[in-house]
mmCIF file of N, CA and C in Angstrom:
data_model
loop_
_atom_site.group_PDB
_atom_site.id
_atom_site.type_symbol
_atom_site.label_atom_id
_atom_site.label_comp_id
_atom_site.label_asym_id
_atom_site.label_seq_id
_atom_site.Cartn_x
_atom_site.Cartn_y
_atom_site.Cartn_z
ATOM 1 N N MET Q 1 231.977 176.643 101.225
ATOM 2 C CA MET Q 1 230.439 176.668 101.724
ATOM 3 C C MET Q 1 229.727 175.336 101.320
ATOM 4 N N ASP Q 2 229.611 175.341 99.930
ATOM 5 C CA ASP Q 2 229.084 174.170 99.374
ATOM 6 C C ASP Q 2 229.633 172.882 99.904
ATOM 7 N N LEU Q 3 230.648 172.431 100.048
ATOM 8 C CA LEU Q 3 231.299 171.157 100.242
ATOM 9 C C LEU Q 3 230.861 171.157 101.769
ATOM 10 N N ARG Q 4 231.065 171.963 102.422
ATOM 11 C CA ARG Q 4 230.965 171.841 104.029
ATOM 12 C C ARG Q 4 229.333 171.448 104.342
ATOM 13 N N ARG Q 5 228.666 172.297 103.467
ATOM 14 C CA ARG Q 5 227.094 172.179 104.002
ATOM 15 C C ARG Q 5 226.660 170.761 103.609
ATOM 16 N N HIS Q 6 227.173 170.152 102.756
ATOM 17 C CA HIS Q 6 226.553 168.982 102.372
ATOM 18 C C HIS Q 6 227.229 167.538 103.581
ATOM 19 N N HIS Q 7 228.169 168.244 104.526
ATOM 20 C CA HIS Q 7 228.668 166.994 105.582
ATOM 21 C C HIS Q 7 228.139 167.794 106.819
ATOM 22 N N CYS Q 8 227.298 168.546 106.938
ATOM 23 C CA CYS Q 8 227.129 169.040 108.442
ATOM 24 C C CYS Q 8 225.369 168.821 108.970
ATOM 25 N N ASP Q 9 225.405 168.881 110.111
ATOM 26 C CA ASP Q 9 223.854 168.724 110.483
ATOM 27 C C ASP Q 9 223.453 170.093 111.182
ATOM 28 N N THR Q 10 224.544 170.927 111.372
ATOM 29 C CA THR Q 10 224.002 172.200 112.172
ATOM 30 C C THR Q 10 225.111 173.303 111.457
ATOM 31 N N VAL Q 11 224.612 174.505 111.179
ATOM 32 C CA VAL Q 11 225.241 175.681 110.600
ATOM 33 C C VAL Q 11 224.724 176.927 111.668
ATOM 34 N N PHE Q 12 225.815 177.619 111.847
ATOM 35 C CA PHE Q 12 226.025 179.013 112.662
ATOM 36 C C PHE Q 12 226.219 179.887 111.597
ATOM 37 N N PHE Q 13 225.319 180.741 111.405
ATOM 38 C CA PHE Q 13 225.710 182.184 110.670
ATOM 39 C C PHE Q 13 225.691 183.348 111.262
ATOM 40 N N LEU Q 14 226.735 184.121 111.530
ATOM 41 C CA LEU Q 14 226.876 185.088 112.376
ATOM 42 C C LEU Q 14 226.504 186.398 111.441
ATOM 43 N N ASP Q 15 225.314 186.589 111.195
ATOM 44 C CA ASP Q 15 224.721 187.561 110.226
ATOM 45 C C ASP Q 15 224.931 189.160 110.872
ATOM 46 N N TYR Q 16 225.887 189.669 111.207
ATOM 47 C CA TYR Q 16 226.232 190.865 111.979
ATOM 48 C C TYR Q 16 226.094 191.818 110.993
ATOM 49 N N SER Q 17 225.932 192.844 111.598
ATOM 50 C CA SER Q 17 225.555 194.293 110.896
ATOM 51 C C SER Q 17 227.027 194.768 110.582
ATOM 52 N N MET Q 18 226.966 195.579 109.562
ATOM 53 C CA MET Q 18 228.245 196.429 109.212
ATOM 54 C C MET Q 18 229.388 196.812 110.251
ATOM 55 N N GLU Q 19 228.536 197.561 111.281
ATOM 56 C CA GLU Q 19 229.194 198.258 112.423
ATOM 57 C C GLU Q 19 229.748 197.175 113.217
ATOM 58 N N THR Q 20 229.062 196.123 113.516
ATOM 59 C CA THR Q 20 229.700 195.105 114.526
ATOM 60 C C THR Q 20 230.622 194.455 113.677
ATOM 61 N N ALA Q 21 230.719 194.011 112.492
ATOM 62 C CA ALA Q 21 231.902 193.574 111.763
ATOM 63 C C ALA Q 21 233.147 194.573 111.589
ATOM 64 N N LEU Q 22 233.106 195.716 111.368
ATOM 65 C CA LEU Q 22 234.070 196.589 111.288
ATOM 66 C C LEU Q 22 234.659 196.784 112.969
ATOM 67 N N ASP Q 23 233.502 196.759 113.913
ATOM 68 C CA ASP Q 23 234.022 196.801 115.057
ATOM 69 C C ASP Q 23 235.092 195.476 115.776
ATOM 70 N N GLY Q 24 234.654 194.298 115.182
ATOM 71 C CA GLY Q 24 235.344 193.218 115.410
ATOM 72 C C GLY Q 24 236.780 193.341 114.709
ATOM 73 N N LEU Q 25 236.805 193.798 113.389
ATOM 74 C CA LEU Q 25 238.348 194.196 113.137
ATOM 75 C C LEU Q 25 239.019 195.132 113.870
ATOM 76 N N GLU Q 26 238.397 196.071 114.206
ATOM 77 C CA GLU Q 26 239.276 197.126 115.113
ATOM 78 C C GLU Q 26 239.483 196.242 116.624
ATOM 79 N N ARG Q 27 238.895 195.648 117.124
ATOM 80 C CA ARG Q 27 239.331 194.984 118.234
ATOM 81 C C ARG Q 27 240.298 193.996 118.054
ATOM 82 N N GLN Q 28 240.588 193.555 116.686
ATOM 83 C CA GLN Q 28 241.777 192.630 116.509
ATOM 84 C C GLN Q 28 242.816 193.526 116.053
ATOM 85 N N ARG Q 29 242.781 194.534 116.134
ATOM 86 C CA ARG Q 29 244.060 195.467 115.712
ATOM 87 C C ARG Q 29 245.243 194.811 116.434
ATOM 88 N N GLY Q 30 246.352 194.663 115.762
ATOM 89 C CA GLY Q 30 247.217 193.990 116.492
ATOM 90 C C GLY Q 30 247.591 192.579 116.639
ATOM 91 N N THR Q 31 246.365 191.925 116.290
ATOM 92 C CA THR Q 31 246.445 190.431 116.567
ATOM 93 C C THR Q 31 246.590 189.898 115.474
ATOM 94 N N PRO Q 32 248.147 188.998 115.261
ATOM 95 C CA PRO Q 32 248.265 188.592 113.938
ATOM 96 C C PRO Q 32 247.092 187.496 113.360
ATOM 97 N N ARG Q 33 246.713 187.492 112.134
ATOM 98 C CA ARG Q 33 245.469 186.420 111.449
ATOM 99 C C ARG Q 33 246.236 186.394 110.079
ATOM 100 N N ASN Q 34 246.145 185.075 109.586
ATOM 101 C CA ASN Q 34 246.521 184.884 108.383
ATOM 102 C C ASN Q 34 245.391 185.269 107.170
ATOM 103 N N ASP Q 35 244.434 185.119 107.945
ATOM 104 C CA ASP Q 35 243.094 185.458 106.853
ATOM 105 C C ASP Q 35 242.688 186.992 106.811
ATOM 106 N N VAL Q 36 243.512 187.833 107.749
ATOM 107 C CA VAL Q 36 243.104 189.555 107.776
ATOM 108 C C VAL Q 36 244.306 190.202 107.552
ATOM 109 N N PRO Q 37 244.533 190.438 106.396
ATOM 110 C CA PRO Q 37 245.802 191.240 106.002
ATOM 111 C C PRO Q 37 245.827 192.402 106.655
ATOM 112 N N TRP Q 38 246.756 193.030 107.378
ATOM 113 C CA TRP Q 38 246.821 194.529 108.046
ATOM 114 C C TRP Q 38 247.929 195.246 107.503
ATOM 115 N N GLU Q 39 247.774 196.366 107.496
ATOM 116 C CA GLU Q 39 248.940 197.357 106.853
ATOM 117 C C GLU Q 39 248.996 198.234 108.108
ATOM 118 N N GLY Q 40 249.907 198.076 108.814
ATOM 119 C CA GLY Q 40 250.212 198.851 109.960
ATOM 120 C C GLY Q 40 249.165 198.692 111.012
ATOM 121 N N GLU Q 41 248.587 199.873 111.336
ATOM 122 C CA GLU Q 41 247.332 199.403 112.567
ATOM 123 C C GLU Q 41 246.061 199.552 111.885
ATOM 124 N N HIS Q 42 246.005 199.141 110.612
ATOM 125 C CA HIS Q 42 244.867 199.188 109.939
ATOM 126 C C HIS Q 42 244.472 197.709 108.990
ATOM 127 N N PRO Q 43 243.311 197.273 109.063
ATOM 128 C CA PRO Q 43 243.053 196.217 107.969
ATOM 129 C C PRO Q 43 243.202 196.893 106.657
ATOM 130 N N SER Q 44 243.797 195.950 105.967
ATOM 131 C CA SER Q 44 244.066 196.410 104.687
ATOM 132 C C SER Q 44 242.948 197.166 103.773
ATOM 133 N N PRO Q 45 243.131 197.731 102.820
ATOM 134 C CA PRO Q 45 241.981 198.303 102.087
ATOM 135 C C PRO Q 45 241.030 197.432 101.400
ATOM 136 N N LYS Q 46 241.448 196.323 101.229
ATOM 137 C CA LYS Q 46 240.913 194.881 100.311
ATOM 138 C C LYS Q 46 239.727 194.487 101.493
ATOM 139 N N VAL Q 47 240.392 194.432 102.917
ATOM 140 C CA VAL Q 47 239.797 193.744 103.840
ATOM 141 C C VAL Q 47 238.374 194.406 104.376
ATOM 142 N N GLU Q 48 238.625 195.838 104.319
ATOM 143 C CA GLU Q 48 237.623 196.851 104.537
ATOM 144 C C GLU Q 48 236.730 196.784 103.552
ATOM 145 N N GLN Q 49 237.005 196.779 102.190
ATOM 146 C CA GLN Q 49 236.058 196.936 101.087
ATOM 147 C C GLN Q 49 235.119 195.410 101.218
ATOM 148 N N PHE Q 50 235.773 194.404 101.309
ATOM 149 C CA PHE Q 50 235.383 193.084 101.586
ATOM 150 C C PHE Q 50 233.756 193.313 102.575
ATOM 151 N N ALA Q 51 234.512 193.869 103.728
ATOM 152 C CA ALA Q 51 233.561 194.083 104.470
ATOM 153 C C ALA Q 51 232.243 194.652 104.269
ATOM 154 N N GLN Q 52 232.504 195.829 103.538
ATOM 155 C CA GLN Q 52 231.466 196.896 103.220
ATOM 156 C C GLN Q 52 230.812 196.120 101.980
ATOM 157 N N GLU Q 53 231.231 195.456 101.183
ATOM 158 C CA GLU Q 53 230.695 194.946 99.980
ATOM 159 C C GLU Q 53 229.811 193.769 100.246
ATOM 160 N N PHE Q 54 230.126 192.923 101.252
ATOM 161 C CA PHE Q 54 229.596 191.803 101.726
ATOM 162 C C PHE Q 54 228.112 191.432 101.977
ATOM 163 N N PRO Q 55 227.542 192.574 102.377
ATOM 164 C CA PRO Q 55 225.867 192.426 102.904
ATOM 165 C C PRO Q 55 225.056 192.522 101.332
ATOM 166 N N GLN Q 56 225.848 193.255 100.276
ATOM 167 C CA GLN Q 56 225.374 193.188 98.859
ATOM 168 C C GLN Q 56 225.552 192.235 97.886
ATOM 169 N N THR Q 57 226.897 191.679 98.187
ATOM 170 C CA THR Q 57 227.427 190.773 97.267
ATOM 171 C C THR Q 57 227.251 189.333 97.716
ATOM 172 N N LEU Q 58 227.698 188.836 98.781
ATOM 173 C CA LEU Q 58 227.758 187.653 99.220
ATOM 174 C C LEU Q 58 226.498 187.016 100.109
ATOM 175 N N ARG Q 59 226.153 187.969 101.131
ATOM 176 C CA ARG Q 59 225.028 187.492 101.812
ATOM 177 C C ARG Q 59 223.850 186.987 101.200
ATOM 178 N N PRO Q 60 223.213 187.758 100.004
ATOM 179 C CA PRO Q 60 222.053 187.240 99.489
ATOM 180 C C PRO Q 60 222.205 185.811 99.070
ATOM 181 N N ALA Q 61 223.272 185.188 98.483
ATOM 182 C CA ALA Q 61 223.584 183.975 98.164
ATOM 183 C C ALA Q 61 223.846 183.021 99.152
ATOM 184 N N ILE Q 62 224.233 183.345 100.503
ATOM 185 C CA ILE Q 62 224.241 182.575 101.742
ATOM 186 C C ILE Q 62 223.122 182.244 102.206
ATOM 187 N N VAL Q 63 222.377 183.403 102.243
ATOM 188 C CA VAL Q 63 221.022 183.349 102.829
ATOM 189 C C VAL Q 63 220.043 182.262 101.942
ATOM 190 N N ASP Q 64 220.170 182.407 100.684
ATOM 191 C CA ASP Q 64 219.449 181.519 99.729
ATOM 192 C C ASP Q 64 219.769 179.804 100.124
ATOM 193 N N LYS Q 65 221.363 179.953 100.160
ATOM 194 C CA LYS Q 65 221.769 178.398 100.409
ATOM 195 C C LYS Q 65 221.422 177.968 101.744
ATOM 196 N N LEU Q 66 221.331 178.684 102.585
ATOM 197 C CA LEU Q 66 220.989 178.310 104.018
ATOM 198 C C LEU Q 66 219.497 177.912 103.978
ATOM 199 N N ARG Q 67 218.519 178.461 103.547
ATOM 200 C CA ARG Q 67 217.153 178.365 103.423
ATOM 201 C C ARG Q 67 216.951 177.164 102.502
ATOM 202 N N ALA Q 68 217.862 176.726 101.617
ATOM 203 C CA ALA Q 68 217.559 175.618 100.636
ATOM 204 C C ALA Q 68 217.948 174.351 101.515
ATOM 205 N N LEU Q 69 218.922 174.503 102.608
ATOM 206 C CA LEU Q 69 219.196 173.247 103.344
ATOM 207 C C LEU Q 69 217.801 172.421 104.076
ATOM 208 N N ASP Q 70 217.939 171.162 103.642
ATOM 209 C CA ASP Q 70 217.274 170.217 104.447
ATOM 210 C C ASP Q 70 217.485 169.343 105.402
ATOM 211 N N ASP Q 71 216.943 169.025 106.423
ATOM 212 C CA ASP Q 71 217.487 168.246 107.396
ATOM 213 C C ASP Q 71 218.978 168.673 107.957
ATOM 214 N N VAL Q 72 218.920 170.204 108.022
ATOM 215 C CA VAL Q 72 220.375 170.785 108.725
ATOM 216 C C VAL Q 72 219.410 171.965 109.495
ATOM 217 N N THR Q 73 220.023 172.133 110.923
ATOM 218 C CA THR Q 73 219.599 172.903 111.827
ATOM 219 C C THR Q 73 220.402 174.309 111.609
ATOM 220 N N VAL Q 74 219.638 175.302 111.368
ATOM 221 C CA VAL Q 74 220.465 176.559 110.930
ATOM 222 C C VAL Q 74 220.174 177.616 112.189
ATOM 223 N N HIS Q 75 221.225 178.270 112.786
ATOM 224 C CA HIS Q 75 221.095 179.202 113.975
ATOM 225 C C HIS Q 75 221.802 180.373 113.358
ATOM 226 N N VAL Q 76 220.900 181.289 113.182
ATOM 227 C CA VAL Q 76 221.380 182.932 112.613
ATOM 228 C C VAL Q 76 221.333 183.692 113.985
ATOM 229 N N PHE Q 77 222.468 184.388 114.014
ATOM 230 C CA PHE Q 77 222.744 185.566 115.048
ATOM 231 C C PHE Q 77 223.095 186.635 114.615
ATOM 232 N N SER Q 78 222.152 187.765 114.953
ATOM 233 C CA SER Q 78 222.165 189.202 114.440
ATOM 234 C C SER Q 78 222.992 189.992 115.373
ATOM 235 N N THR Q 79 223.329 189.336 116.262
ATOM 236 C CA THR Q 79 224.358 190.336 117.569
ATOM 237 C C THR Q 79 225.284 189.448 118.200
ATOM 238 N N ARG Q 80 226.366 189.718 118.548
ATOM 239 C CA ARG Q 80 227.361 189.129 119.497
ATOM 240 C C ARG Q 80 226.393 188.702 120.705
ATOM 241 N N ALA Q 81 225.402 189.295 121.182
ATOM 242 C CA ALA Q 81 224.926 188.927 122.387
ATOM 243 C C ALA Q 81 224.151 187.715 122.391
ATOM 244 N N GLU Q 82 223.341 187.603 120.920
ATOM 245 C CA GLU Q 82 222.717 186.365 120.823
ATOM 246 C C GLU Q 82 223.310 185.194 120.582
ATOM 247 N N ALA Q 83 224.872 185.434 119.984
ATOM 248 C CA ALA Q 83 225.503 184.359 119.763
ATOM 249 C C ALA Q 83 225.930 184.053 121.418
ATOM 250 N N ASP Q 84 226.517 184.946 121.938
ATOM 251 C CA ASP Q 84 227.245 184.677 123.594
ATOM 252 C C ASP Q 84 226.132 183.980 124.188
ATOM 253 N N ARG Q 85 224.659 184.359 124.088
ATOM 254 C CA ARG Q 85 223.597 183.639 125.104
ATOM 255 C C ARG Q 85 223.733 182.165 124.772
ATOM 256 N N PHE Q 86 223.496 181.876 123.351
ATOM 257 C CA PHE Q 86 223.641 180.704 122.883
ATOM 258 C C PHE Q 86 224.724 179.690 123.396
ATOM 259 N N VAL Q 87 225.917 180.214 123.060
ATOM 260 C CA VAL Q 87 227.062 179.330 123.627
ATOM 261 C C VAL Q 87 226.920 179.275 124.843
ATOM 262 N N GLY Q 88 226.638 180.551 125.971
ATOM 263 C CA GLY Q 88 226.646 180.072 127.298
ATOM 264 C C GLY Q 88 225.617 178.885 127.759
ATOM 265 N N GLU Q 89 224.642 178.786 126.686
ATOM 266 C CA GLU Q 89 223.558 177.378 127.152
ATOM 267 C C GLU Q 89 224.321 176.258 127.093
ATOM 268 N N TYR Q 90 225.297 176.243 126.207
ATOM 269 C CA TYR Q 90 225.971 175.102 126.085
ATOM 270 C C TYR Q 90 227.380 174.680 126.856
ATOM 271 N N ARG Q 91 227.901 175.905 127.283
ATOM 272 C CA ARG Q 91 229.044 175.880 128.188
ATOM 273 C C ARG Q 91 229.058 175.088 129.397
ATOM 274 N N THR Q 92 229.917 174.057 129.535
ATOM 275 C CA THR Q 92 230.098 173.009 130.527
ATOM 276 C C THR Q 92 230.391 173.679 131.675
ATOM 277 N N PRO Q 93 229.808 173.302 132.949
ATOM 278 C CA PRO Q 93 230.433 174.001 134.235
ATOM 279 C C PRO Q 93 232.202 173.853 134.304
ATOM 280 N N GLY Q 94 232.554 174.667 134.628
ATOM 281 C CA GLY Q 94 233.941 174.911 134.816
ATOM 282 C C GLY Q 94 234.633 175.090 133.555
ATOM 283 N N SER Q 95 234.164 175.213 132.396
ATOM 284 C CA SER Q 95 234.801 175.487 131.361
ATOM 285 C C SER Q 95 235.343 176.640 131.085
ATOM 286 N N ASP Q 96 236.491 176.906 130.545
ATOM 287 C CA ASP Q 96 237.016 178.207 130.371
ATOM 288 C C ASP Q 96 236.114 178.837 128.889
ATOM 289 N N ALA Q 97 235.673 179.995 128.570
ATOM 290 C CA ALA Q 97 235.233 180.493 127.605
ATOM 291 C C ALA Q 97 235.730 180.263 126.432
ATOM 292 N N SER Q 98 237.028 180.536 126.452
ATOM 293 C CA SER Q 98 238.090 180.486 125.460
ATOM 294 C C SER Q 98 238.035 178.948 124.745
ATOM 295 N N GLU Q 99 237.562 177.973 125.501
ATOM 296 C CA GLU Q 99 237.315 176.665 125.018
ATOM 297 C C GLU Q 99 236.133 176.532 124.260
ATOM 298 N N THR Q 100 235.211 177.313 124.335
ATOM 299 C CA THR Q 100 233.985 176.986 123.693
ATOM 300 C C THR Q 100 233.838 177.929 122.293
ATOM 301 N N VAL Q 101 234.577 179.046 122.274
ATOM 302 C CA VAL Q 101 234.630 179.720 121.145
ATOM 303 C C VAL Q 101 235.335 179.549 120.132
#
């Protein structure tokens, strides 16, 4: 994150609840992803542990770094609906939703 934030003018932080994060993992069941290891039908215990510890271990440092950014627009979304509304405002007429996400 440190390297990227020095080269950007806008940041989008998906500050979702634990329930939303775990729901997102559940919805991806059966979808191969290199960054989320699965064990059969479930995310690996390491992925679930990371998701559960994130609010206490990594989130505070991320929030502090975002607050310290000068000349950078920071958008924080607490729900999928907020993010969807924002994306919807910038979707071009006739575009496919998959092209903008």
